[in-house]
Amino acid sequence: MKLNIKDIAKLSGCSVSTVSRVLNQHPYVSEEKKERILKVIAEHDYAPNSQARDLQSGESKTIGVIVPAISLIYFDQIINGILENAFEKGYMVTLLPSNYDKAKEKYYFTQLKNKRFDGIIVTSRVHEMAEIEKFTKYGTIVCCEDTGDYLVSGVYVDRLAAYNQVFAELKAQGKNKIALTLGRSQLISNSARLTFEAYQKNFGPLNPDYLVDNCYDGPGGIIAGDYFSQLKDVPEVVFTNNDETAVAIFQVFQRKGLTVQVIGQSNMYVSEAMGISTIDLQLSEIGRLAFDLVCTKEYQKICLKSEYIKR
Amino acid sequence: MKLNIKDIAKLSGCSVSTVSRVLNQHPYVSEEKKERILKVIAEHDYAPNSQARDLQSGESKTIGVIVPAISLIYFDQIINGILENAFEKGYMVTLLPSNYDKAKEKYYFTQLKNKRFDGIIVTSRVHEMAEIEKFTKYGTIVCCEDTGDYLVSGVYVDRLAAYNQVFAELKAQGKNKIALTLGRSQLISNSARLTFEAYQKNFGPLNPDYLVDNCYDGPGGIIAGDYFSQLKDVPEVVFTNNDETAVAIFQVFQRKGLTVQVIGQSNMYVSEAMGISTIDLQLSEIGRLAFDLVCTKEYQKICLKSEYIKR
DNA sequence: GTGAAAGCGCTAACAT
DNA sequence: ATGTTAGCGCTTTCAC
């Protein structure tokens, strides 16, 4: 037998508005009634229906987070940052797995229009930024990347600076056989584009043999490692797109007795354990700030500094 | 200017119920009106408000998943199983981080009563099962563990069988210096208890020097590895509670030139890459099935078989 | 085939 | 300080 606020009112002999007042801790309720109502509520184990509250307030205290796939540890850190912040502010976080499927992604933006979410954080995307800009009229959207000239909030790290620092140092050390791994190719991924830019600035055009695409994790790293080690001209350094990949490649080389420097990205625990250099991408801080923006509905672009951690 | 169903009715010159009918694809609407309404909807970029729908239907098509902390890869696999299944069935998944804080956990069960979720999946918990049983009157609850005699649905893997197999084989191989790592101590964690049970059955009482508690991940493994390798009597085998820990311990030993067999749990990619034996805990399948139960609101206990993967 | 109207459970403006 | 009532936007009988 599910009770509603009306029942509580009846049971405690007062009006719904009085009950609502004590529920929401509004002033102007006599101690006597207050206690009586509280007692009835406790006795009958009543809890206000949040769907009705949401409808009434027009908010849901819920935000959606678009992720390509949760299993990539990269996103875990961002999610953690979001989660911590959201909990403190009394928000709930709904995970929106896209698998980089455009239809799914669009569906989630539609749900924003439906008011299922107060806002959406995009950790990675397949839609064009111009399209996402259009969705902002349905609600707050914050992307975890540089949103350029588009009117979309963004929180990101200055990757280019770190990439340039890494490549410049390698060059100064006299290295010049530098291989790269990327996630999605430079055609669609912003970070891939920046990697290229920094590489070319320091070393000129890249030897296509020294590039492996679609490297997202450990298994991808194995493939890349096997490939690089079979080249006639084995690279001196492999600059990877994340720590999981870096570790896997490192192990392949180690097993084959090759001495190749591997550099990761994200500063995950695993790279620390293996003593692999990495770039701290401040993922959890990005999540934290992105939530701040989505929560306050502010339009803003925030750029954090990344740090090259040499090991 | 936010339109509602009433506006659409007015704009297309028919009643709200007719609009509602086409929205929900009910029959008995003339083709002519249907088209007209659809056109108006498209032109004005209208989308029905899901909060109102939820209130009306009494459902939210959302389930909550209690996790101690997302960063533990262990839970990623369960979450992935849940997410895939949920998406297929048109449900949303809200992450409920508990950090094993009892107050937080309780708060989430309260939200179930509030009807914010249609159900909750508990991946790990701090509440007693008896208490959780009481919460089931607020909605469906499914735990990812053996719920024993309590009237709470559970999906889990037969760990004891696998643990027994492992210890029996080690014994047959003549090993007897077996160390253990655990997550939460055997006082509160079910899997810790089972590990103990299987160990004792095969080897009798455990030498307390051969036990390390509170090992959740890589960092924990490092500590354990350092500890074990400093013992006068270094163990021959370390049976760990998860693959991340196993890998970390393995590396510590390797670095110190010690030959110690390490066994993990979860069958994560990392153990495969390192060639470490492990127990496949079927985590993603557990997530998948748990969602099935929560979705159909069935009360059921499902036990899966775990597999010892020797490498 | 279509429409009027009664809720779903709550909040808040308005009256007293 | 307390009660009455009009919505929030939608679905769903129940008439016609």
XYZ file of N, CA, C and O in Angstrom, chain A residues 146-286:
564
model
N 38.974 20.452 -26.273
C 38.984 21.817 -26.767
C 37.879 21.962 -27.803
O 37.893 21.296 -28.834
N 36.900 22.824 -27.518
C 35.765 22.958 -28.431
C 35.961 24.072 -29.451
O 35.023 24.462 -30.152
N 37.180 24.577 -29.516
C 37.517 25.570 -30.537
C 36.604 26.780 -30.525
O 36.339 27.352 -29.480
N 36.110 27.156 -31.687
C 35.293 28.360 -31.786
C 33.815 28.092 -31.561
O 32.994 29.005 -31.598
N 33.474 26.865 -31.348
C 32.056 26.542 -31.169
C 31.557 26.988 -29.799
O 32.320 27.017 -28.833
N 30.293 27.294 -29.744
C 29.695 27.772 -28.495
C 29.300 26.596 -27.604
O 28.149 26.429 -27.218
N 30.283 25.784 -27.324
C 30.061 24.619 -26.469
C 31.122 24.657 -25.377
O 32.308 24.844 -25.672
N 30.694 24.474 -24.138
C 31.656 24.482 -23.040
C 32.649 23.330 -23.189
O 32.292 22.252 -23.659
N 33.867 23.583 -22.776
C 34.880 22.540 -22.882
C 35.887 22.613 -21.742
O 36.270 23.693 -21.307
N 36.263 21.451 -21.242
C 37.323 21.368 -20.242
C 38.368 20.423 -20.800
O 38.043 19.299 -21.170
N 39.582 20.881 -20.878
C 40.586 20.032 -21.521
C 41.975 20.397 -21.035
O 42.172 21.369 -20.326
N 42.908 19.598 -21.473
C 44.271 19.783 -21.057
C 45.070 20.233 -22.283
O 44.726 19.887 -23.410
N 46.056 21.021 -22.047
C 46.845 21.527 -23.168
C 47.813 20.453 -23.654
O 48.995 20.459 -23.339
N 47.276 19.536 -24.413
C 48.091 18.409 -24.879
C 49.238 18.871 -25.761
O 50.348 18.351 -25.674
N 48.947 19.827 -26.611
C 49.954 20.235 -27.589
C 51.242 20.658 -26.899
O 52.341 20.281 -27.317
N 51.112 21.412 -25.822
C 52.298 21.867 -25.100
C 53.118 20.676 -24.614
O 54.342 20.624 -24.786
N 52.417 19.700 -24.022
C 53.130 18.532 -23.509
C 53.751 17.734 -24.645
O 54.907 17.286 -24.564
N 52.989 17.556 -25.704
C 53.508 16.788 -26.843
C 54.759 17.459 -27.399
O 55.759 16.805 -27.697
N 54.677 18.767 -27.524
C 55.831 19.501 -28.043
C 57.046 19.336 -27.134
O 58.166 19.135 -27.608
N 56.806 19.396 -25.846
C 57.895 19.235 -24.895
C 58.557 17.863 -25.063
O 59.784 17.747 -25.136
N 57.726 16.837 -25.162
C 58.247 15.475 -25.313
C 59.092 15.358 -26.578
O 60.247 14.908 -26.535
N 58.537 15.769 -27.682
C 59.243 15.604 -28.945
C 60.515 16.458 -28.997
O 61.541 16.035 -29.531
N 60.419 17.655 -28.421
C 61.601 18.519 -28.404
C 62.724 17.876 -27.601
O 63.892 17.871 -28.024
N 62.369 17.291 -26.474
C 63.384 16.641 -25.644
C 63.994 15.446 -26.358
O 65.203 15.212 -26.301
N 63.154 14.684 -27.008
C 63.661 13.509 -27.733
C 64.637 13.939 -28.814
O 65.687 13.328 -29.024
N 64.276 15.016 -29.465
C 65.128 15.526 -30.540
C 66.467 15.967 -29.956
O 67.540 15.639 -30.486
N 66.404 16.677 -28.835
C 67.620 17.156 -28.178
C 68.518 15.989 -27.776
O 69.741 16.101 -27.754
N 67.869 14.859 -27.465
C 68.644 13.671 -27.087
C 69.195 12.943 -28.304
O 69.815 11.877 -28.192
N 68.909 13.482 -29.468
C 69.460 12.888 -30.685
C 68.643 11.731 -31.236
O 69.044 11.073 -32.197
N 67.477 11.448 -30.631
C 66.631 10.371 -31.154
C 65.940 10.888 -32.412
O 65.559 12.055 -32.488
N 65.776 10.029 -33.359
C 64.985 10.448 -34.507
C 64.140 9.338 -35.118
O 63.385 9.574 -36.052
N 64.250 8.136 -34.551
C 63.357 7.072 -35.037
C 62.209 6.918 -34.036
O 62.245 6.102 -33.139
N 61.221 7.790 -34.228
C 60.109 7.854 -33.294
C 58.849 7.277 -33.933
O 58.401 7.772 -34.967
N 58.297 6.255 -33.319
C 57.046 5.688 -33.828
C 55.874 6.203 -32.984
O 56.049 6.608 -31.844
N 54.697 6.181 -33.586
C 53.500 6.667 -32.878
C 52.383 5.620 -32.876
O 52.229 4.876 -33.838
N 51.635 5.595 -31.794
C 50.363 4.874 -31.859
C 49.255 5.886 -31.599
O 49.425 6.834 -30.846
N 48.129 5.664 -32.263
C 46.984 6.555 -32.089
C 45.739 5.744 -31.786
O 45.692 4.541 -32.033
N 44.742 6.396 -31.235
C 43.451 5.738 -31.034
C 42.720 5.810 -32.359
O 43.063 5.108 -33.303
N 41.751 6.667 -32.435
C 41.108 6.865 -33.724
C 42.047 7.704 -34.585
O 42.801 8.516 -34.070
N 42.002 7.507 -35.852
C 42.978 8.152 -36.731
C 42.912 9.670 -36.660
O 41.957 10.251 -36.169
N 43.910 10.299 -37.180
C 44.014 11.743 -37.083
C 42.890 12.460 -37.831
O 42.704 13.664 -37.683
N 42.135 11.722 -38.616
C 41.044 12.359 -39.354
C 39.919 12.771 -38.418
O 39.255 13.774 -38.626
N 39.687 11.993 -37.394
C 38.535 12.285 -36.537
C 38.891 12.619 -35.095
O 38.109 13.217 -34.398
N 40.085 12.223 -34.679
C 40.401 12.456 -33.285
C 41.275 13.692 -33.122
O 42.274 13.868 -33.805
N 40.859 14.495 -32.179
C 41.563 15.739 -31.932
C 42.973 15.481 -31.388
O 43.945 16.090 -31.819
N 43.083 14.568 -30.454
C 44.388 14.323 -29.849
C 45.343 13.709 -30.870
O 46.545 13.976 -30.857
N 44.791 12.910 -31.765
C 45.637 12.348 -32.822
C 46.191 13.477 -33.698
O 47.369 13.494 -34.069
N 45.330 14.419 -33.970
C 45.744 15.551 -34.803
C 46.882 16.320 -34.127
O 47.886 16.678 -34.747
N 46.726 16.543 -32.821
C 47.736 17.290 -32.083
C 49.058 16.533 -32.014
O 50.133 17.128 -32.089
N 48.967 15.212 -31.859
C 50.175 14.396 -31.842
C 50.950 14.605 -33.140
O 52.159 14.834 -33.151
N 50.227 14.542 -34.218
C 50.823 14.737 -35.532
C 51.484 16.101 -35.648
O 52.609 16.245 -36.112
N 50.741 17.078 -35.223
C 51.218 18.452 -35.340
C 52.542 18.621 -34.607
O 53.515 19.164 -35.148
N 52.567 18.125 -33.351
C 53.791 18.270 -32.554
C 54.933 17.456 -33.157
O 56.088 17.905 -33.195
N 54.599 16.294 -33.662
C 55.644 15.463 -34.262
C 56.277 16.168 -35.454
O 57.491 16.284 -35.568
N 55.404 16.628 -36.326
C 55.897 17.251 -37.561
C 56.696 18.507 -37.289
O 57.677 18.778 -37.967
N 56.260 19.233 -36.286
C 56.964 20.465 -35.966
C 58.423 20.161 -35.612
O 59.327 20.929 -35.919
N 58.633 19.040 -34.963
C 59.981 18.704 -34.513
C 60.757 17.792 -35.461
O 61.965 17.882 -35.556
N 60.026 16.923 -36.142
C 60.734 15.931 -36.958
C 60.341 15.938 -38.427
O 60.841 15.134 -39.203
N 59.415 16.801 -38.792
C 58.962 16.795 -40.178
C 58.028 15.634 -40.445
O 57.498 15.041 -39.512
N 57.819 15.303 -41.719
C 56.840 14.274 -42.075
C 57.157 12.924 -41.427
O 58.312 12.547 -41.286
N 56.116 12.215 -41.054
C 56.289 10.931 -40.376
C 56.393 9.795 -41.382
O 55.641 9.723 -42.338
N 57.339 8.920 -41.142
C 57.448 7.698 -41.929
C 56.211 6.846 -41.644
O 55.991 6.441 -40.510
N 55.395 6.589 -42.652
C 54.125 5.878 -42.423
C 54.319 4.499 -41.784
O 53.394 3.976 -41.152
N 55.490 3.910 -41.932
C 55.755 2.622 -41.266
C 55.739 2.765 -39.751
O 55.583 1.775 -39.034
N 55.957 3.969 -39.304
C 56.050 4.196 -37.861
C 54.739 4.636 -37.238
O 54.722 5.341 -36.232
N 53.648 4.239 -37.834
C 52.360 4.642 -37.294
C 51.415 3.447 -37.175
O 51.264 2.670 -38.111
N 50.795 3.312 -36.016
C 49.750 2.294 -35.847
C 48.490 2.968 -35.301
O 48.534 3.677 -34.303
N 47.405 2.701 -35.996
C 46.107 3.290 -35.658
C 45.279 2.358 -34.769
O 45.659 1.212 -34.563
N 44.156 2.866 -34.309
C 43.187 2.028 -33.596
C 43.758 1.264 -32.412
O 43.474 0.088 -32.201
N 44.586 1.936 -31.669
C 45.190 1.356 -30.482
C 44.475 1.916 -29.267
O 44.659 3.068 -28.930
N 43.650 1.109 -28.629
C 42.890 1.668 -27.515
C 43.341 1.155 -26.161
O 43.092 1.759 -25.152
N 43.990 -0.017 -26.179
C 44.241 -0.651 -24.892
C 45.390 -1.652 -24.998
O 46.177 -1.607 -25.930
N 45.427 -2.558 -24.060
C 46.469 -3.565 -24.032
C 46.550 -4.392 -25.305
O 47.599 -4.431 -25.960
N 45.465 -5.046 -25.689
C 45.504 -5.865 -26.900
C 46.011 -5.087 -28.105
O 46.811 -5.594 -28.901
N 45.568 -3.846 -28.237
C 46.050 -3.015 -29.335
C 47.552 -2.811 -29.233
O 48.264 -2.785 -30.244
N 48.029 -2.676 -28.010
C 49.456 -2.474 -27.796
C 50.270 -3.684 -28.223
O 51.355 -3.555 -28.802
N 49.748 -4.863 -27.948
C 50.433 -6.097 -28.346
C 50.630 -6.110 -29.861
O 51.721 -6.372 -30.381
N 49.554 -5.816 -30.555
C 49.609 -5.804 -32.019
C 50.653 -4.799 -32.502
O 51.506 -5.105 -33.340
N 50.579 -3.604 -31.930
C 51.524 -2.559 -32.325
C 52.965 -2.985 -32.006
O 53.874 -2.830 -32.820
N 53.144 -3.539 -30.816
C 54.477 -3.962 -30.400
C 55.042 -5.023 -31.338
O 56.213 -4.950 -31.757
N 54.222 -6.008 -31.646
C 54.658 -7.050 -32.572
C 55.041 -6.437 -33.913
O 56.067 -6.766 -34.501
N 54.206 -5.545 -34.368
C 54.457 -4.906 -35.666
C 55.771 -4.130 -35.666
O 56.631 -4.341 -36.514
N 55.949 -3.277 -34.667
C 57.158 -2.446 -34.631
C 58.421 -3.296 -34.520
O 59.442 -2.986 -35.138
N 58.343 -4.360 -33.757
C 59.561 -5.141 -33.527
C 59.939 -5.967 -34.747
O 61.051 -6.479 -34.833
N 59.015 -6.108 -35.674
C 59.339 -6.869 -36.877
C 59.888 -5.989 -37.994
O 60.299 -6.493 -39.050
N 59.863 -4.700 -37.791
C 60.377 -3.796 -38.830
C 61.879 -3.986 -38.985
O 62.575 -4.308 -38.026
N 62.359 -3.783 -40.205
C 63.803 -3.865 -40.399
C 64.480 -2.823 -39.512
O 65.464 -3.081 -38.842
N 63.894 -1.640 -39.564
C 64.447 -0.529 -38.804
C 63.588 -0.283 -37.562
O 62.662 0.534 -37.575
N 63.878 -0.995 -36.487
C 63.070 -0.881 -35.274
C 63.201 0.526 -34.677
O 64.304 1.057 -34.571
N 62.090 1.138 -34.310
C 62.157 2.498 -33.745
C 62.925 2.549 -32.425
O 63.032 1.552 -31.719
N 63.454 3.723 -32.112
C 64.139 3.905 -30.830
C 63.143 4.239 -29.729
O 63.360 3.976 -28.557
N 62.091 4.923 -30.142
C 61.099 5.381 -29.178
C 59.699 5.130 -29.745
O 59.480 5.302 -30.941
N 58.787 4.699 -28.881
C 57.389 4.643 -29.308
C 56.589 5.589 -28.413
O 56.574 5.440 -27.193
N 55.962 6.545 -29.055
C 55.121 7.504 -28.332
C 53.677 7.026 -28.478
O 53.110 7.056 -29.562
N 53.116 6.560 -27.372
C 51.790 5.944 -27.450
C 50.689 6.908 -27.029
O 50.960 7.980 -26.499
N 49.467 6.486 -27.257
C 48.336 7.344 -26.926
C 47.750 7.070 -25.553
O 46.897 7.812 -25.085
N 48.180 5.983 -24.908
C 47.757 5.800 -23.520
C 48.629 4.799 -22.789
O 49.381 4.040 -23.396
N 48.514 4.775 -21.490
C 49.400 3.959 -20.666
C 49.193 2.464 -20.839
O 50.134 1.672 -20.781
N 47.969 2.073 -21.044
C 47.710 0.644 -21.224
C 48.440 0.133 -22.454
O 49.080 -0.917 -22.435
N 48.320 0.880 -23.523
C 49.016 0.529 -24.750
C 50.524 0.535 -24.517
O 51.238 -0.381 -24.945
N 50.978 1.558 -23.833
C 52.419 1.701 -23.589
C 52.969 0.486 -22.856
O 53.998 -0.090 -23.247
N 52.274 0.078 -21.815
C 52.737 -1.060 -21.027
C 52.791 -2.326 -21.878
O 53.751 -3.091 -21.832
N 51.754 -2.528 -22.667
C 51.722 -3.726 -23.507
C 52.890 -3.730 -24.491
O 53.575 -4.741 -24.669
N 53.123 -2.600 -25.114
C 54.226 -2.510 -26.075
C 55.559 -2.741 -25.371
O 56.432 -3.470 -25.856
N 55.681 -2.140 -24.225
C 56.894 -2.278 -23.422
C 57.196 -3.746 -23.151
O 58.336 -4.205 -23.274
N 56.150 -4.479 -22.821
C 56.341 -5.897 -22.514
C 56.725 -6.704 -23.742
O 57.536 -7.625 -23.663
N 56.124 -6.373 -24.858
C 56.481 -7.076 -26.092
C 57.968 -6.882 -26.384
O 58.710 -7.842 -26.636
N 58.404 -5.636 -26.300
C 59.823 -5.344 -26.563
C 60.717 -6.077 -25.569
O 61.727 -6.683 -25.939
N 60.335 -6.003 -24.318
C 61.127 -6.623 -23.262
C 61.295 -8.115 -23.512
O 62.371 -8.674 -23.394
N 60.184 -8.724 -23.891
C 60.198 -10.163 -24.145
C 61.119 -10.507 -25.303
O 61.753 -11.561 -25.327
N 61.175 -9.613 -26.254
C 62.012 -9.884 -27.430
C 63.432 -9.376 -27.250
O 64.249 -9.400 -28.171
N 63.709 -8.860 -26.076
C 65.059 -8.397 -25.795
C 65.438 -7.107 -26.507
O 66.622 -6.797 -26.669
N 64.420 -6.355 -26.922
C 64.706 -5.092 -27.606
C 64.694 -3.937 -26.597
O 63.891 -3.916 -25.672
N 65.611 -2.994 -26.784
C 65.616 -1.837 -25.905
C 65.008 -0.654 -26.641
O 65.663 -0.028 -27.472
N 63.770 -0.403 -26.337
C 63.060 0.696 -26.987
C 62.375 1.500 -25.892
O 61.757 0.934 -24.997
N 62.522 2.812 -25.985
C 61.854 3.642 -24.995
C 60.371 3.769 -25.341
O 60.023 3.979 -26.507
N 59.529 3.617 -24.331
C 58.098 3.751 -24.579
C 57.549 4.873 -23.694
O 57.922 4.996 -22.535
N 56.714 5.694 -24.272
C 56.123 6.807 -23.528
C 54.602 6.670 -23.561
O 54.020 6.451 -24.618
N 53.993 6.788 -22.399
C 52.540 6.627 -22.313
C 51.805 7.947 -22.149
O 52.376 9.031 -22.263
N 50.522 7.833 -21.876
C 49.713 9.013 -21.593
C 48.624 8.653 -20.595
O 48.035 7.583 -20.712
N 48.373 9.496 -19.655
C 47.295 9.427 -18.656
C 47.818 9.399 -17.235
O 47.090 9.732 -16.309
N 49.053 8.905 -17.068
C 49.570 8.709 -15.721
C 48.663 7.804 -14.912
O 48.206 8.158 -13.833
N 48.441 6.628 -15.455
C 47.705 5.631 -14.704
C 48.692 4.905 -13.802
O 49.895 4.935 -14.031
N 48.133 4.194 -12.837
C 49.012 3.525 -11.903
C 49.985 2.574 -12.595
O 51.158 2.466 -12.230
N 49.500 1.905 -13.607
C 50.300 0.865 -14.255
C 51.621 1.394 -14.835
O 52.648 0.719 -14.784
N 51.615 2.607 -15.330
C 52.851 3.150 -15.899
C 53.845 3.479 -14.786
O 55.056 3.339 -14.947
N 53.316 3.875 -13.664
C 54.177 4.150 -12.519
C 54.849 2.859 -12.072
O 56.068 2.810 -11.857
N 54.047 1.802 -11.972
C 54.568 0.509 -11.522
C 55.660 0.009 -12.455
O 56.650 -0.573 -12.011
N 55.501 0.245 -13.739
C 56.457 -0.281 -14.712
C 57.599 0.705 -14.978
O 58.479 0.437 -15.790
N 57.534 1.856 -14.360
C 58.586 2.840 -14.580
C 58.605 3.406 -15.982
O 59.655 3.687 -16.551
N 57.418 3.585 -16.541
C 57.320 4.118 -17.898
C 56.973 5.600 -17.849
O 56.091 6.014 -17.093
N 57.651 6.392 -18.662
C 57.351 7.823 -18.722
C 55.939 8.031 -19.249
O 55.433 7.229 -20.027
N 55.337 9.109 -18.840
C 53.959 9.333 -19.262
C 53.633 10.817 -19.206
O 54.422 11.627 -18.699
N 52.471 11.155 -19.725
C 51.991 12.529 -19.650
C 50.753 12.535 -18.755
O 49.814 11.790 -19.002
N 50.790 13.359 -17.733
C 49.638 13.435 -16.840
C 48.558 14.269 -17.509
O 48.714 15.469 -17.702
N 47.466 13.628 -17.844
C 46.405 14.309 -18.583
C 45.339 14.906 -17.664
O 44.349 15.461 -18.145
N 45.505 14.771 -16.341
C 44.595 15.397 -15.378
C 43.157 14.988 -15.584
O 42.240 15.820 -15.458
N 42.971 13.736 -15.919
C 41.645 13.252 -16.273
C 40.608 13.463 -15.180
O 39.490 13.901 -15.450
N 40.990 13.145 -13.952
C 39.964 13.226 -12.924
C 39.600 14.688 -12.634
O 38.444 15.015 -12.361
N 40.578 15.566 -12.757
C 40.298 16.991 -12.592
C 39.379 17.497 -13.712
O 38.503 18.342 -13.478
N 39.591 16.979 -14.896
C 38.721 17.355 -16.012
C 37.277 16.974 -15.702
O 36.347 17.762 -15.903
